[in-house]
mmCIF file of C-alpha atoms and ligand atoms in Angstrom:
data_model
loop_
_atom_site.group_PDB
_atom_site.id
_atom_site.type_symbol
_atom_site.label_atom_id
_atom_site.label_comp_id
_atom_site.label_asym_id
_atom_site.label_seq_id
_atom_site.Cartn_x
_atom_site.Cartn_y
_atom_site.Cartn_z
ATOM 1 C CA UNK A 1 25.386 54.696 14.708
ATOM 2 C CA UNK A 2 25.258 58.233 16.594
ATOM 3 C CA UNK A 3 23.458 59.330 19.247
ATOM 4 C CA UNK A 4 20.621 61.743 18.658
ATOM 5 C CA UNK A 5 20.852 61.135 14.958
ATOM 6 C CA UNK A 6 20.147 57.302 15.538
ATOM 7 C CA UNK A 7 16.550 56.467 14.553
ATOM 8 C CA UNK A 8 15.814 59.942 13.727
ATOM 9 C CA UNK A 9 13.092 60.522 10.699
ATOM 10 C CA UNK A 10 14.780 62.931 8.457
ATOM 11 C CA UNK A 11 13.174 64.713 5.388
ATOM 12 C CA UNK A 12 15.499 66.346 2.819
ATOM 13 C CA UNK A 13 14.714 68.091 -0.306
ATOM 14 C CA UNK A 14 16.936 68.511 -2.940
ATOM 15 C CA UNK A 15 18.718 65.160 -2.033
ATOM 16 C CA UNK A 16 20.054 64.597 -5.607
ATOM 17 C CA UNK A 17 23.030 66.285 -5.650
ATOM 18 C CA UNK A 18 25.768 68.508 -3.668
ATOM 19 C CA UNK A 19 24.981 69.323 0.014
ATOM 20 C CA UNK A 20 21.536 67.338 0.178
ATOM 21 C CA UNK A 21 22.939 64.191 -1.447
ATOM 22 C CA UNK A 22 26.047 64.362 0.864
ATOM 23 C CA UNK A 23 23.571 64.842 4.096
ATOM 24 C CA UNK A 24 21.411 62.333 3.411
ATOM 25 C CA UNK A 25 24.785 59.795 2.967
ATOM 26 C CA UNK A 26 25.974 61.168 6.250
ATOM 27 C CA UNK A 27 22.875 60.495 8.366
ATOM 28 C CA UNK A 28 22.114 57.485 6.819
ATOM 29 C CA UNK A 29 25.288 56.043 7.872
ATOM 30 C CA UNK A 30 24.741 57.138 11.271
ATOM 31 C CA UNK A 31 21.201 55.489 11.707
ATOM 32 C CA UNK A 32 18.760 58.238 10.786
ATOM 33 C CA UNK A 33 15.601 57.225 8.637
ATOM 34 C CA UNK A 34 16.042 59.571 5.495
ATOM 35 C CA UNK A 35 13.252 60.209 3.368
ATOM 36 C CA UNK A 36 14.642 62.218 0.251
ATOM 37 C CA UNK A 37 13.026 64.391 -2.544
ATOM 38 C CA UNK A 38 14.173 65.900 -5.978
ATOM 39 C CA UNK A 39 12.612 66.245 -9.693
ATOM 40 C CA UNK A 40 15.687 63.951 -10.929
ATOM 41 C CA UNK A 41 13.702 60.496 -9.760
ATOM 42 C CA UNK A 42 15.987 58.386 -11.597
ATOM 43 C CA UNK A 43 19.168 60.067 -9.179
ATOM 44 C CA UNK A 44 17.439 59.755 -5.422
ATOM 45 C CA UNK A 45 16.210 56.287 -6.561
ATOM 46 C CA UNK A 46 19.445 54.717 -7.203
ATOM 47 C CA UNK A 47 21.101 57.036 -3.947
ATOM 48 C CA UNK A 48 18.308 55.361 -2.083
ATOM 49 C CA UNK A 49 18.786 51.769 -3.565
ATOM 50 C CA UNK A 50 22.851 52.060 -2.906
ATOM 51 C CA UNK A 51 22.152 53.187 0.923
ATOM 52 C CA UNK A 52 19.436 50.428 1.236
ATOM 53 C CA UNK A 53 21.845 47.835 -0.098
ATOM 54 C CA UNK A 54 24.259 48.749 2.771
ATOM 55 C CA UNK A 55 21.456 48.294 5.210
ATOM 56 C CA UNK A 56 20.529 51.962 5.732
ATOM 57 C CA UNK A 57 16.400 53.200 5.805
ATOM 58 C CA UNK A 58 16.646 55.482 2.797
ATOM 59 C CA UNK A 59 13.273 56.343 0.794
ATOM 60 C CA UNK A 60 13.017 58.416 -2.417
ATOM 61 C CA UNK A 61 10.153 60.417 -3.141
ATOM 62 C CA UNK A 62 9.542 62.539 -6.385
ATOM 63 C CA UNK A 63 9.585 65.795 -5.410
ATOM 64 C CA UNK A 64 9.066 69.483 -6.939
ATOM 65 C CA UNK A 65 9.143 71.532 -4.301
ATOM 66 C CA UNK A 66 7.312 74.538 -6.374
ATOM 67 C CA UNK A 67 4.448 72.025 -6.012
ATOM 68 C CA UNK A 68 2.932 72.570 -2.667
ATOM 69 C CA UNK A 69 1.061 69.273 -2.865
ATOM 70 C CA UNK A 70 4.215 67.326 -3.481
ATOM 71 C CA UNK A 71 6.020 68.408 -0.633
ATOM 72 C CA UNK A 72 3.257 67.562 1.466
ATOM 73 C CA UNK A 73 3.097 63.951 -0.146
ATOM 74 C CA UNK A 74 6.782 63.964 0.778
ATOM 75 C CA UNK A 75 6.593 64.470 4.105
ATOM 76 C CA UNK A 76 3.305 62.329 4.380
ATOM 77 C CA UNK A 77 5.020 59.714 3.289
ATOM 78 C CA UNK A 78 7.471 60.104 5.836
ATOM 79 C CA UNK A 79 5.144 59.946 8.661
ATOM 80 C CA UNK A 80 2.944 57.146 7.196
ATOM 81 C CA UNK A 81 6.005 54.890 6.742
ATOM 82 C CA UNK A 82 7.872 55.580 9.920
ATOM 83 C CA UNK A 83 5.085 57.264 12.355
ATOM 84 C CA UNK A 84 6.951 60.513 12.912
ATOM 85 C CA UNK A 85 9.227 63.465 11.246
ATOM 86 C CA UNK A 86 11.924 64.607 13.181
ATOM 87 C CA UNK A 87 13.738 66.692 11.019
ATOM 88 C CA UNK A 88 12.841 68.928 7.969
ATOM 89 C CA UNK A 89 15.943 69.806 5.965
ATOM 90 C CA UNK A 90 14.682 72.508 3.120
ATOM 91 C CA UNK A 91 17.616 72.345 0.991
ATOM 92 C CA UNK A 92 16.465 72.598 -2.596
ATOM 93 C CA UNK A 93 17.662 75.841 -4.088
ATOM 94 C CA UNK A 94 19.097 77.270 -7.252
ATOM 95 C CA UNK A 95 21.623 80.437 -7.904
ATOM 96 C CA UNK A 96 21.578 81.409 -12.154
ATOM 97 C CA UNK A 97 23.341 84.691 -10.982
ATOM 98 C CA UNK A 98 23.487 87.652 -13.234
ATOM 99 C CA UNK A 99 23.431 91.239 -12.810
ATOM 100 C CA UNK A 100 19.689 92.795 -12.681
ATOM 101 C CA UNK A 101 19.965 95.229 -15.819
ATOM 102 C CA UNK A 102 20.129 91.381 -17.706
ATOM 103 C CA UNK A 103 16.714 91.333 -16.752
ATOM 104 C CA UNK A 104 16.502 87.384 -16.102
ATOM 105 C CA UNK A 105 12.747 87.791 -14.851
ATOM 106 C CA UNK A 106 12.189 84.119 -15.391
ATOM 107 C CA UNK A 107 15.361 83.435 -13.377
ATOM 108 C CA UNK A 108 13.858 85.840 -10.582
ATOM 109 C CA UNK A 109 10.648 84.035 -10.341
ATOM 110 C CA UNK A 110 12.154 80.749 -10.447
ATOM 111 C CA UNK A 111 14.623 81.632 -7.498
ATOM 112 C CA UNK A 112 11.784 83.188 -5.490
ATOM 113 C CA UNK A 113 9.985 79.762 -6.602
ATOM 114 C CA UNK A 114 12.293 77.392 -5.649
ATOM 115 C CA UNK A 115 14.162 79.371 -2.802
ATOM 116 C CA UNK A 116 11.727 81.057 -0.909
ATOM 117 C CA UNK A 117 8.138 79.790 -1.649
ATOM 118 C CA UNK A 118 9.835 75.886 -1.667
ATOM 119 C CA UNK A 119 11.402 76.561 1.739
ATOM 120 C CA UNK A 120 7.582 77.882 2.828
ATOM 121 C CA UNK A 121 6.029 74.686 1.683
ATOM 122 C CA UNK A 122 8.260 72.448 3.454
ATOM 123 C CA UNK A 123 7.431 74.423 6.579
ATOM 124 C CA UNK A 124 3.555 74.157 5.979
ATOM 125 C CA UNK A 125 4.034 70.086 5.306
ATOM 126 C CA UNK A 126 5.968 69.681 8.427
ATOM 127 C CA UNK A 127 4.551 72.131 10.819
ATOM 128 C CA UNK A 128 1.219 69.892 11.205
ATOM 129 C CA UNK A 129 2.620 66.939 12.121
ATOM 130 C CA UNK A 130 5.669 68.727 14.236
ATOM 131 C CA UNK A 131 2.660 70.911 16.362
ATOM 132 C CA UNK A 132 0.723 67.413 16.959
ATOM 133 C CA UNK A 133 4.030 65.510 18.054
ATOM 134 C CA UNK A 134 5.280 68.603 20.115
ATOM 135 C CA UNK A 135 8.554 68.115 18.912
ATOM 136 C CA UNK A 136 10.530 68.475 15.587
ATOM 137 C CA UNK A 137 13.338 70.460 13.848
ATOM 138 C CA UNK A 138 13.197 72.585 11.274
ATOM 139 C CA UNK A 139 16.248 73.361 9.275
ATOM 140 C CA UNK A 140 16.451 75.885 6.325
ATOM 141 C CA UNK A 141 19.521 76.634 3.975
ATOM 142 C CA UNK A 142 20.814 79.845 3.794
ATOM 143 C CA UNK A 143 23.898 81.189 2.713
ATOM 144 C CA UNK A 144 27.101 83.370 3.323
ATOM 145 C CA UNK A 145 24.553 85.371 0.674
ATOM 146 C CA UNK A 146 21.912 85.471 3.318
ATOM 147 C CA UNK A 147 24.601 88.058 5.123
ATOM 148 C CA UNK A 148 25.829 90.116 2.492
ATOM 149 C CA UNK A 149 24.775 91.589 -0.636
ATOM 150 C CA UNK A 150 27.263 91.256 -3.811
ATOM 151 C CA UNK A 151 26.432 92.877 -7.027
ATOM 152 C CA UNK A 152 25.239 90.238 -9.812
ATOM 153 C CA UNK A 153 23.763 88.457 -6.954
ATOM 154 C CA UNK A 154 20.803 90.507 -5.697
ATOM 155 C CA UNK A 155 18.194 88.185 -6.616
ATOM 156 C CA UNK A 156 19.535 85.454 -5.090
ATOM 157 C CA UNK A 157 20.960 87.180 -2.139
ATOM 158 C CA UNK A 158 17.303 88.447 -1.571
ATOM 159 C CA UNK A 159 15.920 84.755 -1.255
ATOM 160 C CA UNK A 160 18.607 83.879 1.326
ATOM 161 C CA UNK A 161 18.128 86.969 3.048
ATOM 162 C CA UNK A 162 14.284 85.922 3.246
ATOM 163 C CA UNK A 163 15.029 82.277 4.172
ATOM 164 C CA UNK A 164 16.956 84.260 7.326
ATOM 165 C CA UNK A 165 14.250 86.157 7.875
ATOM 166 C CA UNK A 166 11.383 83.635 7.978
ATOM 167 C CA UNK A 167 13.491 80.957 10.166
ATOM 168 C CA UNK A 168 14.076 83.767 12.611
ATOM 169 C CA UNK A 169 10.024 84.406 12.553
ATOM 170 C CA UNK A 170 9.585 80.477 12.765
ATOM 171 C CA UNK A 171 11.943 80.134 15.845
ATOM 172 C CA UNK A 172 9.731 82.512 17.721
ATOM 173 C CA UNK A 173 6.247 81.463 16.558
ATOM 174 C CA UNK A 174 6.967 77.623 17.168
ATOM 175 C CA UNK A 175 8.415 77.940 20.956
ATOM 176 C CA UNK A 176 4.900 76.608 22.179
ATOM 177 C CA UNK A 177 5.423 73.651 20.003
ATOM 178 C CA UNK A 178 8.948 72.350 21.481
ATOM 179 C CA UNK A 179 10.044 72.747 17.787
ATOM 180 C CA UNK A 180 13.721 73.607 17.136
ATOM 181 C CA UNK A 181 14.887 75.748 14.035
ATOM 182 C CA UNK A 182 18.348 76.055 12.490
ATOM 183 C CA UNK A 183 19.761 78.288 9.391
ATOM 184 C CA UNK A 184 22.672 76.844 8.115
ATOM 185 C CA UNK A 185 24.528 79.334 5.794
ATOM 186 C CA UNK A 186 27.191 78.310 3.731
ATOM 187 C CA UNK A 187 30.305 79.705 1.823
ATOM 188 C CA UNK A 188 31.233 78.557 -1.253
ATOM 189 C CA UNK A 189 31.023 74.502 -1.488
ATOM 190 C CA UNK A 190 31.570 71.974 -4.408
ATOM 191 C CA UNK A 191 28.276 71.427 -5.716
ATOM 192 C CA UNK A 192 26.209 71.457 -9.470
ATOM 193 C CA UNK A 193 25.291 74.659 -7.851
ATOM 194 C CA UNK A 194 26.725 76.841 -10.800
ATOM 195 C CA UNK A 195 25.885 74.531 -13.728
ATOM 196 C CA UNK A 196 22.310 76.209 -13.587
ATOM 197 C CA UNK A 197 23.755 79.836 -14.154
ATOM 198 C CA UNK A 198 22.454 80.240 -17.612
ATOM 199 C CA UNK A 199 25.097 83.488 -18.403
ATOM 200 C CA UNK A 200 28.147 81.954 -20.090
ATOM 201 C CA UNK A 201 30.405 84.955 -18.596
ATOM 202 C CA UNK A 202 28.769 85.108 -15.295
ATOM 203 C CA UNK A 203 29.000 81.210 -15.095
ATOM 204 C CA UNK A 204 32.870 81.102 -16.280
ATOM 205 C CA UNK A 205 33.907 84.128 -13.541
ATOM 206 C CA UNK A 206 32.050 82.387 -10.848
ATOM 207 C CA UNK A 207 33.642 79.209 -11.923
ATOM 208 C CA UNK A 208 37.058 80.324 -11.817
ATOM 209 C CA UNK A 209 37.004 82.016 -8.686
ATOM 210 C CA UNK A 210 34.678 79.245 -6.868
ATOM 211 C CA UNK A 211 37.087 76.564 -8.096
ATOM 212 C CA UNK A 212 39.892 78.344 -6.345
ATOM 213 C CA UNK A 213 38.433 78.275 -2.920
ATOM 214 C CA UNK A 214 35.739 75.836 -2.388
ATOM 215 C CA UNK A 215 35.146 72.990 0.087
ATOM 216 C CA UNK A 216 33.667 69.711 0.043
ATOM 217 C CA UNK A 217 30.204 68.987 1.446
ATOM 218 C CA UNK A 218 30.995 67.384 4.359
ATOM 219 C CA UNK A 219 31.259 70.295 6.336
ATOM 220 C CA UNK A 220 27.670 70.918 5.871
ATOM 221 C CA UNK A 221 26.432 67.384 6.366
ATOM 222 C CA UNK A 222 28.515 67.750 9.555
ATOM 223 C CA UNK A 223 26.938 71.082 10.591
ATOM 224 C CA UNK A 224 23.193 69.264 10.148
ATOM 225 C CA UNK A 225 24.162 66.528 11.888
ATOM 226 C CA UNK A 226 25.910 68.635 14.879
ATOM 227 C CA UNK A 227 22.361 70.634 15.030
ATOM 228 C CA UNK A 228 20.190 67.553 15.425
ATOM 229 C CA UNK A 229 22.102 65.383 17.523
ATOM 230 C CA UNK A 230 22.312 68.093 20.416
ATOM 231 C CA UNK A 231 20.220 67.508 23.243
ATOM 232 C CA UNK A 232 16.296 68.543 23.021
ATOM 233 C CA UNK A 233 16.532 71.109 25.209
ATOM 234 C CA UNK A 234 19.474 72.872 22.966
ATOM 235 C CA UNK A 235 18.322 74.945 19.930
ATOM 236 C CA UNK A 236 21.344 75.596 17.533
ATOM 237 C CA UNK A 237 19.713 78.347 15.746
ATOM 238 C CA UNK A 238 22.478 79.502 12.809
ATOM 239 C CA UNK A 239 25.587 77.988 11.527
ATOM 240 C CA UNK A 240 27.455 80.210 9.402
ATOM 241 C CA UNK A 241 30.784 78.721 7.500
ATOM 242 C CA UNK A 242 33.123 79.584 4.636
ATOM 243 C CA UNK A 243 36.080 78.097 3.397
ATOM 244 C CA UNK A 244 39.265 79.562 4.828
ATOM 245 C CA UNK A 245 40.139 81.340 1.627
ATOM 246 C CA UNK A 246 36.615 82.899 0.989
ATOM 247 C CA UNK A 247 37.188 86.640 1.367
ATOM 248 C CA UNK A 248 33.700 87.854 1.122
HETATM 249 N N1 NAP B 1 26.950 75.319 -3.139
HETATM 250 C C1 NAP B 1 27.121 76.168 -2.431
HETATM 251 O O1 NAP B 1 28.271 76.936 -2.432
HETATM 252 C C2 NAP B 1 26.191 77.023 -1.731
HETATM 253 C C3 NAP B 1 26.579 77.852 -0.682
HETATM 254 C C4 NAP B 1 25.425 78.561 0.109
HETATM 255 C C5 NAP B 1 24.075 77.982 -0.112
HETATM 256 N N2 NAP B 1 23.898 77.089 -1.060
HETATM 257 C C6 NAP B 1 22.668 76.077 -1.245
HETATM 258 O O2 NAP B 1 22.470 75.076 -0.708
HETATM 259 C C7 NAP B 1 21.592 74.223 -1.363
HETATM 260 C C8 NAP B 1 22.139 72.872 -2.285
HETATM 261 O O3 NAP B 1 22.780 73.790 -3.188
HETATM 262 P P1 NAP B 1 23.854 72.432 -3.725
HETATM 263 O O4 NAP B 1 24.735 73.645 -3.523
HETATM 264 O O5 NAP B 1 23.662 71.358 -3.083
HETATM 265 O O6 NAP B 1 23.674 72.593 -5.001
HETATM 266 P P2 NAP B 1 23.254 71.689 -6.517
HETATM 267 O O7 NAP B 1 24.118 70.297 -6.060
HETATM 268 O O8 NAP B 1 22.682 72.137 -7.385
HETATM 269 O O9 NAP B 1 22.197 70.930 -5.357
HETATM 270 C C9 NAP B 1 20.451 71.706 -5.354
HETATM 271 C C10 NAP B 1 19.199 70.841 -5.259
HETATM 272 O O10 NAP B 1 18.291 71.348 -5.091
HETATM 273 C C11 NAP B 1 17.481 70.399 -6.282
HETATM 274 N N3 NAP B 1 16.013 71.477 -6.823
HETATM 275 C C12 NAP B 1 16.364 72.561 -7.667
HETATM 276 N N4 NAP B 1 15.137 72.789 -8.105
HETATM 277 C C13 NAP B 1 14.504 72.153 -7.109
HETATM 278 C C14 NAP B 1 12.868 72.301 -7.392
HETATM 279 N N5 NAP B 1 11.893 72.612 -8.156
HETATM 280 N N6 NAP B 1 12.047 70.800 -6.598
HETATM 281 C C15 NAP B 1 13.226 70.127 -5.620
HETATM 282 N N7 NAP B 1 14.453 70.299 -5.767
HETATM 283 C C16 NAP B 1 14.971 71.174 -6.634
HETATM 284 C C17 NAP B 1 18.075 69.782 -7.272
HETATM 285 O O11 NAP B 1 17.427 68.509 -7.272
HETATM 286 P P3 NAP B 1 16.727 68.184 -8.868
HETATM 287 O O12 NAP B 1 17.150 68.918 -9.899
HETATM 288 O O13 NAP B 1 17.080 66.868 -8.629
HETATM 289 O O14 NAP B 1 15.614 68.614 -8.364
HETATM 290 C C18 NAP B 1 19.499 69.502 -6.382
HETATM 291 O O15 NAP B 1 19.024 68.437 -5.447
HETATM 292 C C19 NAP B 1 20.793 75.600 -2.001
HETATM 293 O O16 NAP B 1 19.682 75.911 -1.351
HETATM 294 C C20 NAP B 1 21.907 76.577 -2.038
HETATM 295 O O17 NAP B 1 21.309 77.576 -2.444
HETATM 296 C C21 NAP B 1 24.515 76.189 -1.737
#
């Protein structure tokens, strides 16, 4: 059990793999109650079953973050079951990299829908409860690509810059309600993120680069744990980390 984490009710989107899954495991082990969402219900149900068998409190709810009603349902289930929501981790995202000239317009739409609108739907679902509670913590996942723009990653970078912009506006707007906001901007971490790059040459090149430098998801999970376990009068607004070997 860990002070500042124990007994917190934490909702995590995109918890079926990678950073979200690692964070669910990390926080559940430290005594948080974790409500996990993703589209792959089999994955999150087996994660919930595994953690519950260890004595942890974990509930899985099938959630597509591009559907605002499903995101509201995810958060409402947390509040109905556990009485409140302390942390909303808007983590779901995808990164189908390709240069603009390849005109992968459906993928641009998808990134905007998941990486930006999905985060906004998470905010919309959590905010009314947190305002009523006069407490809460919204954590949005950006990226090193929310700070820099690389050719071939333009639309993804735009979505992650947007996440930082809307998080900064949110930070200022929710001051009257005692709500904390954190942006976490990871560098290259080994997850399933590269599996959804449809352009095979770009996928191969990115895999080759990332496999040489990527770190595990533990730093991300510990960053979330750090932000939420700081005293209530401390607002950790942004954490940016990279593998030591990452040049960009
Ligand atoms: N790994 C990195 O190097 C890195 C670096 C910077 C930022 N990030 C960000 O970190 C976040 C997590 O990514 P990851 O690296 O952990 O990749 P990942 O292993 O591919 O995980 C992505 C998660 O997002 C979920 N997701 C995708 N579309 C969704 C949708 N429509 N509705 C609900 N969930 C959806 C996936 O679940 P389902 O498919 O089951 O729905 C999955 O759980 C993303 O926002 C990503 O942009 C990652």
